[in-house]
Amino acid sequence: MRRIAVIGGGPGGLYAAALLKRLDPDREVTVFERNAPDDTFGFGVVLSDETLGGIEHADPEVYRALCREFVRWDTIDIVHRGRTHTSGGHGFAALGRRRLLEILHERCAGLGVDLRFRAPAPPADALAADHDLVVAADGVHSATRQAHPEAFGPAVTEHRNRYIWLAADFALDAFRFEIAETPHGVMQAHGYPYAADASTVIVEMREEVWRAAGLDTCDPAESAARCAAFFSEALGGRPLRGNRSSWLVFRTVTNSRWSHGRTVLIGDAAHTAHFSIGSGTKLAVEDALALAACVEEQPDLPAALAAYEAERRPVVASTQRAAAASLRWFEELAGYVDQPPRRFAFNLLTRSRRVTHANLRLRDASFTAAVEEEFGCRPGTPPMFTPLRLRGLELRNRVVVSPMDMYSAVDGLPGDFHLVHLGARALGGAALTMTEMVCVSPEGRITPGCTGLWNDEQALAWRRITDFVHTSAPGAAIGVQLGHSGRKGSTKLMWEGIDQPLERGNWPLAAASPLPYAPGVSQVPAELERAGLDAVREQFVSAARRAAAAGFDLLELHCAHGYLLSGFLSPLTNHRTDAHGGSLRNRLRFPLDVFDAVREVWPGERPMTVRISATDWAEGGTDAEDAVTIARAFAEHGADAIDVSTGQVVPEERPEFGRSYQTPYADRIRNAVGVPVVAVGAISSWDDVNSLLLAGRADLCALARPHLYDPHWTLHAAAEQGYTGPGAPWPLPYAAGSRPPPTGRTDGPGPRLTLG
């Protein structure tokens, strides 16, 4: 690989050029940069210790030059309603973007890279004709990416906040988040030092706040002056200045592929991540490191580009998920400002889910202890082991075994499998163990293996299970989830073909509208008319009466995942033109009717919850705003908590999978409606549970797969945290196992000598 062209002279492009030239001095490496060498936009750049470690290993000279320039600090200040909350131990390093570019210019020039300033690059295709590799580091508006959409498969998503990059001519002494509640709405400033006499200040707000404040009509100088006035206390009355600064809308860039022939995308050309987690320059520099390494290690260019993308894509995807969570948090900032002050600060610090309760406690134990005290933790008690009361039911901790369909019943009858399955998990320490969706009629089953409560024999079988839980796991509660499959019924067992219709023995389906779940595959349901609606409501009522007699402590109404009641709520599955279709108010009518009827017969001292799909993950379906309205309606009708799930309503959904990926919807409902919420969705660690609770994003956390992997997940979480209190008592027969068993020795002497 002899000739390399780099399009774009930002940090990523320059560092890629320097590394590729350093690895082979005989290479001809050319950088095309349309701006002058001293032109730069923005002010400070923050780099993590991880990124710096990679730079130190790959190019010690650049690392030493950067270290001479860095401003370092380890505290974050959060200023909210006149109070400053400080958290330490975070560790930041920053320098001016202009100085960073100068260091990279000097390094490239010293290595013999051909730097061409004020030189717009030829198109990538033209460069590829006589270069072995073209590195497109041409930014968020990449002309290379735009010229080949069919090759790269780009997607660009615009977001809801406006922001502007400004600077102050003094050094802040911490990374500072300042919240301003103005007559126009909530604004926030993100500030950090990048030199001994300068700080970056990013001002951000919702579009409607920006317009209400009149900032949409301000020129750059006026914008800087207005922002300085909004945050005058933080600035000590000092001004802000811009650098070709304008109000921007953040764009999240993704690409299906990062290379095309001899051309490869790096940095913002390939992917962007919101500035609130300080990731743009970091990702670009790490891309450059990985690309250079793969070019060096692989036998040819196709293998190198494939290896580069395989290495970087998972890292970038993880960063983009964290950045998306952070971005959404700031978009919804107005919904958090009324939180208790320390909870607000903790929520902000953990917004991306990368900083958690456990590592924040390591960084700053006193700050975390103050947050725990405000939450109500008893001394020595992790947040997850604090009790919660719902009506007459006190849950001893905040862990729920999520409903999981087992498909192991015969004629709706729960048997020994269900006794062992649910009993084992109740013994495992969770405060509440939920049944699978228990169907209210034979026609309301998903599969022939689903359980039911449509007859007294089933109620007696359930009584056997609830009695076991109450007797053998004292203090543990067991809840029943009632539902009707709707258009998703009469299908095979999950492991025989999920959502695939039975080959024989089918039963008729009913739904909000005559729409099959999978067109051309699934059975077409009948649209429920008035008599059918009344009959289904009575089936729920009869099942609820049996559930009360069977001894369940809590009842959950299943209005999620595309089953019958969910089918009424979603506009994608409800095409009715009567009083039960059209507006969301009308679509809520039948689910609320069922809820009211069940609540009337369910014992008053026992709580009722409702599971909803807070988004359909599909265009034109239920969205987060609708979910708030749905949750508020059920809360007003007496729901004691909302179990916030997502999706599974239409097969064409496109979920944004990732750790705790559904929790932002629970968070939003909790803070908008003020109703307790159950968070679900890839919550896998006790650290996640503690973090979600302390931040005020959930009141309970429901875990499914972790409880399949480990029925004693909650007890083991207590043991791992050194907790032995009333929130997680070990059953007496198991008490001898309440400490982790010893493992093989790891304390042997280390090697003293290496012999060649």
XYZ file of C-alpha atoms in Angstrom, residues 165-732:
568
model
C -20.694 26.232 20.920
C -19.320 29.249 22.805
C -16.313 30.048 24.973
C -15.508 32.023 28.106
C -12.141 33.669 28.719
C -11.539 32.096 32.107
C -11.053 28.546 33.331
C -13.872 26.799 35.119
C -12.607 24.640 37.976
C -14.821 21.644 37.129
C -16.970 20.129 34.425
C -20.073 22.200 35.066
C -23.707 21.527 34.230
C -25.810 24.621 34.863
C -29.616 24.505 34.663
C -31.531 27.733 33.999
C -35.314 27.803 34.411
C -36.332 30.865 32.428
C -39.741 32.332 31.549
C -39.228 30.745 28.113
C -38.463 27.255 29.420
C -35.547 25.196 30.695
C -32.054 25.771 29.307
C -28.776 24.074 30.154
C -25.116 24.945 29.816
C -22.327 22.359 29.611
C -18.977 23.945 30.477
C -15.410 22.740 30.991
C -11.903 24.277 30.974
C -9.563 23.600 28.091
C -6.749 26.045 28.867
C -5.489 28.021 31.833
C -7.587 30.965 30.710
C -10.438 29.505 28.644
C -13.488 27.264 28.880
C -15.910 25.734 26.416
C -19.560 26.550 27.121
C -22.271 24.756 25.142
C -25.772 26.161 25.590
C -28.639 23.818 24.750
C -32.434 23.879 24.898
C -35.546 22.486 23.240
C -36.494 24.003 19.893
C -39.664 25.554 21.327
C -37.691 27.179 24.159
C -35.162 28.513 21.661
C -37.940 30.138 19.654
C -39.818 31.453 22.689
C -36.611 33.132 23.879
C -36.229 34.853 20.509
C -32.868 33.211 19.870
C -34.034 32.078 16.441
C -33.794 35.697 15.254
C -30.419 36.522 16.865
C -27.142 36.798 14.988
C -24.100 34.996 16.488
C -22.984 37.967 18.579
C -26.469 38.540 19.943
C -26.813 34.830 20.716
C -23.579 34.861 22.710
C -24.692 37.939 24.653
C -28.134 36.493 25.399
C -26.668 33.180 26.545
C -24.219 35.013 28.820
C -27.178 36.798 30.390
C -29.106 33.561 30.951
C -26.090 32.050 32.720
C -24.627 35.218 34.233
C -24.278 33.735 37.717
C -22.233 30.788 36.471
C -20.069 33.143 34.420
C -19.668 35.738 37.170
C -21.075 38.333 34.806
C -18.349 37.695 32.224
C -19.158 37.475 28.511
C -19.245 34.557 26.125
C -17.737 34.626 22.661
C -18.261 32.594 19.541
C -16.120 31.294 16.708
C -18.332 31.219 13.634
C -20.852 29.873 16.135
C -24.410 29.200 15.083
C -27.365 27.356 16.521
C -27.293 23.720 15.444
C -29.497 20.652 15.579
C -27.609 17.494 16.469
C -27.617 14.794 13.810
C -26.992 11.158 14.620
C -25.218 9.529 11.671
C -25.069 5.789 11.109
C -24.001 3.779 8.089
C -24.738 0.190 7.118
C -21.188 -0.137 5.757
C -18.084 1.921 6.394
C -16.103 1.053 3.288
C -16.640 1.036 -0.450
C -13.891 -0.288 -2.687
C -10.713 1.503 -1.605
C -12.564 4.180 0.362
C -13.226 3.980 4.100
C -15.156 6.307 6.427
C -13.838 7.301 9.852
C -15.034 9.665 12.572
C -18.165 11.736 12.054
C -18.348 10.658 8.412
C -19.106 7.132 9.631
C -20.916 7.808 12.914
C -21.742 10.570 15.365
C -22.442 10.520 19.085
C -23.909 13.387 21.083
C -21.425 15.873 22.511
C -22.837 15.442 26.026
C -20.684 12.335 26.450
C -17.641 13.986 24.838
C -17.232 11.406 22.135
C -16.664 12.933 18.688
C -12.905 13.487 18.687
C -12.412 10.417 20.886
C -14.175 8.137 18.383
C -12.358 9.665 15.414
C -8.929 9.197 17.014
C -9.774 5.630 18.038
C -10.981 4.925 14.478
C -7.637 6.156 13.173
C -5.755 3.910 15.593
C -7.789 0.851 14.641
C -7.584 1.523 10.892
C -3.818 1.922 10.949
C -3.418 -1.226 13.027
C -5.631 -3.274 10.705
C -3.803 -2.033 7.608
C -0.561 -3.120 9.257
C -1.834 -6.502 10.423
C -3.932 -7.733 7.498
C -2.605 -9.203 4.235
C -4.571 -6.945 1.882
C -6.899 -3.941 1.823
C -10.250 -5.806 1.773
C -9.194 -7.820 4.819
C -7.938 -4.677 6.559
C -11.160 -2.753 6.002
C -13.266 -5.710 7.096
C -11.175 -6.115 10.250
C -11.359 -2.374 10.990
C -15.129 -2.366 10.786
C -15.479 -5.596 12.772
C -13.318 -4.134 15.541
C -14.852 -0.694 15.699
C -18.538 -1.234 14.979
C -19.447 -2.840 18.349
C -17.551 -0.117 20.225
C -19.218 2.636 18.232
C -22.671 1.053 18.602
C -22.218 0.934 22.368
C -21.097 4.561 22.435
C -23.991 5.637 20.240
C -26.468 3.900 22.554
C -24.983 5.711 25.537
C -24.973 8.993 23.636
C -28.594 8.512 22.580
C -29.613 7.964 26.204
C -27.744 11.104 27.233
C -29.210 13.112 24.366
C -32.760 12.044 25.225
C -32.158 12.894 28.879
C -31.318 16.472 27.995
C -34.241 16.661 25.587
C -36.529 15.703 28.485
C -34.726 17.843 31.065
C -37.844 19.838 31.953
C -39.402 16.637 33.267
C -36.597 16.158 35.810
C -36.124 19.608 37.337
C -38.657 18.939 40.104
C -36.771 15.891 41.368
C -35.179 16.103 44.827
C -31.849 17.903 44.407
C -29.418 15.041 44.978
C -31.535 12.638 42.942
C -31.478 15.158 40.098
C -27.684 15.317 40.278
C -27.356 11.519 40.383
C -29.797 11.191 37.488
C -27.748 13.586 35.385
C -24.487 11.808 36.170
C -25.897 8.378 35.287
C -28.003 9.503 32.312
C -25.984 7.590 29.680
C -25.983 4.356 31.767
C -22.175 4.251 31.490
C -21.733 5.760 34.935
C -23.573 3.588 37.458
C -24.266 3.504 41.160
C -21.337 1.152 41.818
C -18.657 3.032 39.931
C -19.953 6.395 41.144
C -19.615 5.095 44.697
C -16.001 4.174 43.925
C -15.369 7.624 42.490
C -17.114 9.603 45.228
C -18.464 7.597 48.162
C -19.673 10.626 50.141
C -21.724 12.010 47.255
C -23.309 8.620 46.588
C -24.059 8.118 50.294
C -25.885 11.461 50.359
C -28.011 10.385 47.381
C -28.816 7.078 49.090
C -29.823 8.881 52.282
C -32.154 11.184 50.346
C -33.659 8.109 48.638
C -34.416 6.548 52.011
C -31.871 3.744 52.168
C -31.287 2.395 55.638
C -27.610 2.367 56.669
C -25.807 -0.419 54.853
C -28.801 -1.085 52.594
C -28.398 -0.957 48.803
C -31.261 0.901 47.058
C -32.661 -2.320 45.604
C -33.363 -3.659 49.086
C -35.534 -0.777 50.251
C -39.233 -1.689 50.616
C -42.095 -0.315 48.519
C -45.782 -0.266 49.400
C -48.553 -0.588 46.807
C -51.932 -0.368 48.557
C -51.941 -3.067 51.233
C -48.974 -4.938 49.778
C -45.487 -4.138 51.047
C -42.767 -5.422 48.745
C -39.592 -6.106 50.697
C -37.316 -5.080 47.831
C -37.526 -3.635 44.332
C -36.905 -6.778 42.247
C -39.646 -8.421 40.188
C -39.453 -11.723 38.334
C -40.881 -10.588 35.019
C -43.760 -12.513 33.391
C -42.308 -15.180 31.091
C -44.420 -17.494 28.958
C -43.412 -21.098 29.613
C -45.775 -22.835 27.144
C -45.891 -25.869 29.443
C -49.564 -26.142 30.445
C -52.123 -28.732 29.376
C -55.617 -27.358 28.700
C -54.644 -24.180 30.537
C -53.790 -26.075 33.730
C -50.562 -25.119 35.547
C -48.754 -28.206 36.764
C -45.635 -29.332 38.555
C -43.435 -27.401 36.143
C -45.116 -24.128 37.114
C -44.894 -24.968 40.816
C -41.162 -25.567 40.554
C -40.526 -22.674 38.140
C -42.414 -19.999 40.101
C -41.628 -21.481 43.499
C -37.898 -21.542 42.834
C -37.869 -17.904 41.825
C -39.927 -16.870 44.823
C -37.401 -18.684 47.031
C -34.674 -16.780 45.167
C -35.363 -13.518 46.965
C -37.346 -11.352 44.522
C -40.041 -9.289 46.216
C -42.618 -10.164 43.556
C -42.773 -13.160 41.241
C -45.134 -12.758 38.291
C -46.857 -15.551 36.415
C -46.762 -15.751 32.676
C -49.714 -14.237 30.840
C -52.646 -16.260 32.183
C -55.355 -16.422 29.559
C -58.975 -15.572 30.309
C -60.487 -18.032 27.816
C -59.471 -21.005 25.665
C -59.717 -18.740 22.600
C -57.513 -16.168 24.344
C -54.474 -18.461 24.517
C -51.351 -17.729 22.513
C -50.467 -21.418 22.170
C -51.917 -24.753 23.338
C -49.306 -24.644 26.132
C -50.528 -21.408 27.746
C -52.041 -21.336 31.221
C -55.548 -20.099 31.976
C -58.016 -19.021 34.645
C -61.262 -19.720 32.842
C -62.360 -22.568 35.134
C -62.250 -23.538 38.802
C -59.870 -26.464 38.253
C -57.248 -24.010 37.022
C -57.901 -21.754 40.021
C -57.262 -24.677 42.382
C -54.021 -25.484 40.593
C -52.903 -21.874 40.943
C -53.857 -21.972 44.632
C -51.365 -24.786 45.124
C -48.621 -22.513 43.750
C -49.552 -19.365 45.722
C -49.788 -21.418 48.920
C -46.294 -22.744 48.331
C -44.903 -19.255 47.810
C -46.588 -17.821 50.910
C -45.610 -20.778 53.089
C -42.106 -21.587 51.870
C -40.935 -18.073 50.941
C -42.425 -15.901 53.721
C -42.602 -12.259 52.752
C -42.460 -12.970 49.020
C -45.421 -11.934 46.882
C -46.813 -13.567 43.772
C -48.747 -11.748 41.078
C -50.911 -12.870 38.178
C -50.870 -11.313 34.741
C -54.234 -11.623 32.966
C -54.446 -11.320 29.210
C -56.023 -12.369 25.938
C -53.939 -13.165 22.872
C -56.132 -11.382 20.324
C -54.763 -11.723 16.808
C -51.534 -13.346 18.064
C -53.243 -16.568 19.214
C -53.547 -20.103 17.890
C -49.789 -20.407 17.274
C -47.115 -23.016 17.845
C -45.056 -23.315 21.006
C -42.188 -20.841 20.950
C -39.487 -23.427 20.265
C -41.555 -24.982 17.465
C -41.965 -21.694 15.577
C -42.673 -18.412 17.328
C -45.793 -16.611 16.004
C -46.315 -19.361 13.422
C -49.924 -20.618 13.169
C -50.765 -24.142 14.262
C -50.844 -26.706 11.494
C -53.976 -28.297 13.012
C -56.330 -27.699 15.910
C -56.636 -23.959 15.349
C -59.245 -21.898 17.156
C -60.910 -18.716 15.879
C -59.255 -15.400 16.708
C -60.792 -12.046 17.625
C -59.178 -8.621 17.661
C -59.807 -4.891 17.477
C -59.685 -5.051 13.666
C -59.557 -7.909 11.138
C -55.801 -7.562 10.533
C -53.547 -10.654 10.623
C -50.346 -10.355 12.640
C -48.195 -11.560 9.734
C -50.023 -10.917 6.443
C -50.190 -14.023 4.297
C -49.083 -16.199 7.224
C -51.244 -15.570 10.275
C -54.939 -16.241 10.660
C -57.263 -13.280 10.025
C -59.099 -12.403 13.269
C -62.724 -11.383 13.474
C -63.405 -7.796 14.514
C -65.060 -7.754 17.933
C -68.569 -6.340 17.878
C -70.524 -5.117 20.901
C -71.550 -8.566 22.106
C -68.015 -9.835 21.701
C -66.577 -6.892 23.641
C -68.973 -7.513 26.492
C -68.157 -11.220 26.523
C -64.394 -10.612 26.655
C -64.802 -8.080 29.462
C -66.752 -10.655 31.474
C -64.072 -13.259 30.819
C -61.511 -10.912 32.400
C -63.850 -10.296 35.354
C -64.399 -14.025 35.934
C -60.661 -14.702 35.719
C -59.958 -11.882 38.191
C -62.415 -13.353 40.690
C -60.696 -16.729 40.373
C -57.280 -15.068 40.755
C -58.394 -13.446 44.006
C -59.691 -16.765 45.300
C -56.438 -18.433 44.234
C -54.528 -16.140 46.593
C -52.579 -13.887 44.237
C -51.240 -10.732 45.887
C -51.277 -8.496 42.803
C -53.043 -8.500 39.429
C -51.564 -7.099 36.245
C -53.687 -6.372 33.179
C -51.744 -7.175 30.018
C -52.199 -4.291 27.562
C -48.900 -4.746 25.715
C -47.097 -6.766 23.044
C -49.869 -6.744 20.465
C -52.270 -8.946 22.395
C -55.971 -8.137 22.478
C -56.067 -5.040 24.687
C -52.815 -3.753 23.218
C -54.384 -4.200 19.792
C -57.013 -1.620 20.704
C -54.392 0.890 21.861
C -52.120 0.937 18.800
C -53.197 2.797 15.651
C -51.326 0.172 13.639
C -53.673 -2.577 14.834
C -56.876 -0.637 15.485
C -58.535 0.582 12.279
C -62.034 0.785 13.716
C -64.397 3.594 12.803
C -66.732 3.232 15.794
C -66.401 4.594 19.344
C -63.440 2.272 19.963
C -61.285 3.523 17.078
C -59.750 6.681 15.699
C -58.428 8.986 18.416
C -56.304 7.698 21.259
C -59.122 8.596 23.620
C -61.399 6.233 21.706
C -58.742 3.523 21.420
C -58.374 3.615 25.207
C -62.080 3.089 25.765
C -62.253 -0.714 25.765
C -58.991 -1.381 27.699
C -60.158 1.105 30.351
C -63.578 -0.533 30.403
C -61.923 -3.894 31.101
C -59.640 -2.357 33.718
C -62.567 -0.756 35.560
C -64.548 -3.991 35.544
C -61.592 -5.983 36.886
C -60.716 -3.364 39.487
C -64.286 -3.517 40.779
C -64.042 -7.239 41.608
C -60.373 -7.343 42.583
C -59.962 -6.919 46.380
C -59.528 -3.267 47.271
C -56.433 -3.787 49.418
C -54.581 -5.639 46.638
C -52.793 -3.593 43.962
C -53.432 -3.657 40.227
C -50.839 -2.821 37.607
C -51.015 -2.484 33.837
C -48.363 -3.543 31.326
C -48.182 -1.357 28.230
C -46.025 -1.161 25.117
C -44.699 2.387 25.332
C -43.632 2.383 21.689
C -44.407 0.157 18.739
C -40.915 0.771 17.309
C -42.678 1.355 14.001
C -43.645 4.419 11.994
C -47.188 5.600 12.666
C -47.531 3.511 15.818
C -47.705 4.288 19.509
C -44.892 6.628 20.556
C -43.555 8.000 23.820
C -46.079 10.851 23.937
C -48.939 8.394 23.449
C -47.476 6.200 26.176
C -47.631 9.056 28.683
C -51.302 9.615 27.786
C -52.076 5.889 28.089
C -50.298 5.613 31.431
C -52.033 8.708 32.776
C -55.436 7.322 31.775
C -54.854 4.033 33.598
C -53.439 5.839 36.639
C -56.533 8.045 36.797
C -58.672 4.899 36.747
C -56.789 3.466 39.726
C -53.742 1.615 38.414
C -51.202 1.396 41.223
C -48.217 1.086 38.882
C -47.467 0.934 35.166
C -45.288 -1.902 33.882
C -43.513 -0.247 30.962
C -42.472 -2.576 28.160
C -42.202 -1.852 24.432
C -42.901 -3.347 21.036
C -43.972 -6.809 19.871
C -47.075 -5.200 18.385
C -46.224 -5.475 14.682
C -43.688 -7.788 13.008
C -42.055 -4.915 11.095
C -40.842 -3.248 14.304
C -37.256 -2.004 14.568
C -36.297 -1.958 18.256
C -33.209 -0.124 19.468
C -31.819 -3.042 21.451
C -29.187 -2.472 24.095
C -28.613 -2.570 27.815
C -31.638 -1.198 29.706
C -32.994 -0.066 26.351
C -36.633 0.194 27.448
C -36.025 2.058 30.692
C -36.169 5.593 29.189
C -39.877 5.012 28.534
C -40.507 4.034 32.149
C -38.468 7.036 33.229
C -40.524 9.407 31.118
C -43.861 8.048 32.334
C -42.787 8.138 35.978
C -41.702 11.769 35.794
C -44.556 12.966 33.587
C -47.425 11.174 35.315
C -46.122 10.685 38.846
C -47.260 7.056 38.925
C -44.946 4.264 40.128
C -43.421 2.343 37.243
C -41.886 -1.068 36.658
C -38.891 -0.879 34.326
C -38.024 -3.821 32.080
C -35.769 -4.542 29.133
C -32.241 -5.959 29.310
C -31.694 -4.983 32.934
C -29.111 -7.566 33.808
C -27.100 -6.466 36.840
C -27.854 -5.405 40.376
C -25.795 -2.304 39.640
C -28.315 -1.399 36.906
C -31.166 -1.874 39.371
C -29.570 0.341 42.012
C -28.770 2.999 39.415
C -32.274 3.108 37.953
C -33.888 3.374 41.379
C -31.586 6.078 42.739
C -31.964 8.157 39.575
C -35.750 8.080 39.883
C -36.246 6.259 36.592
C -38.113 3.329 38.117
C -39.748 2.146 41.327
C -39.407 -1.564 40.552
C -37.178 -3.433 38.115
C -38.433 -6.583 36.394
C -35.886 -9.088 35.118
C -36.657 -12.096 32.948
C -33.645 -13.870 31.415
C -31.381 -13.262 34.432
C -33.925 -15.200 36.498
C -33.860 -18.055 33.989
C -30.085 -18.161 34.270
C -30.125 -17.848 38.056
C -33.368 -18.402 40.019
C -31.586 -16.998 43.105
C -30.481 -13.841 41.316
C -31.736 -11.508 44.070
C -30.169 -13.457 46.937
C -26.884 -13.613 45.067
C -27.084 -9.851 44.436
C -27.428 -9.346 48.181
C -24.472 -11.619 48.919
C -22.286 -9.893 46.341
C -23.050 -6.537 47.961
C -22.502 -7.807 51.473
C -26.129 -7.197 52.427
C -27.832 -9.445 55.009
C -30.872 -7.393 56.004
C -34.645 -7.921 55.796
C -34.861 -6.995 52.123
C -33.357 -10.322 51.068
C -33.770 -13.031 53.706
C -32.442 -16.457 52.802
C -34.929 -19.314 53.293
C -33.832 -21.173 56.406
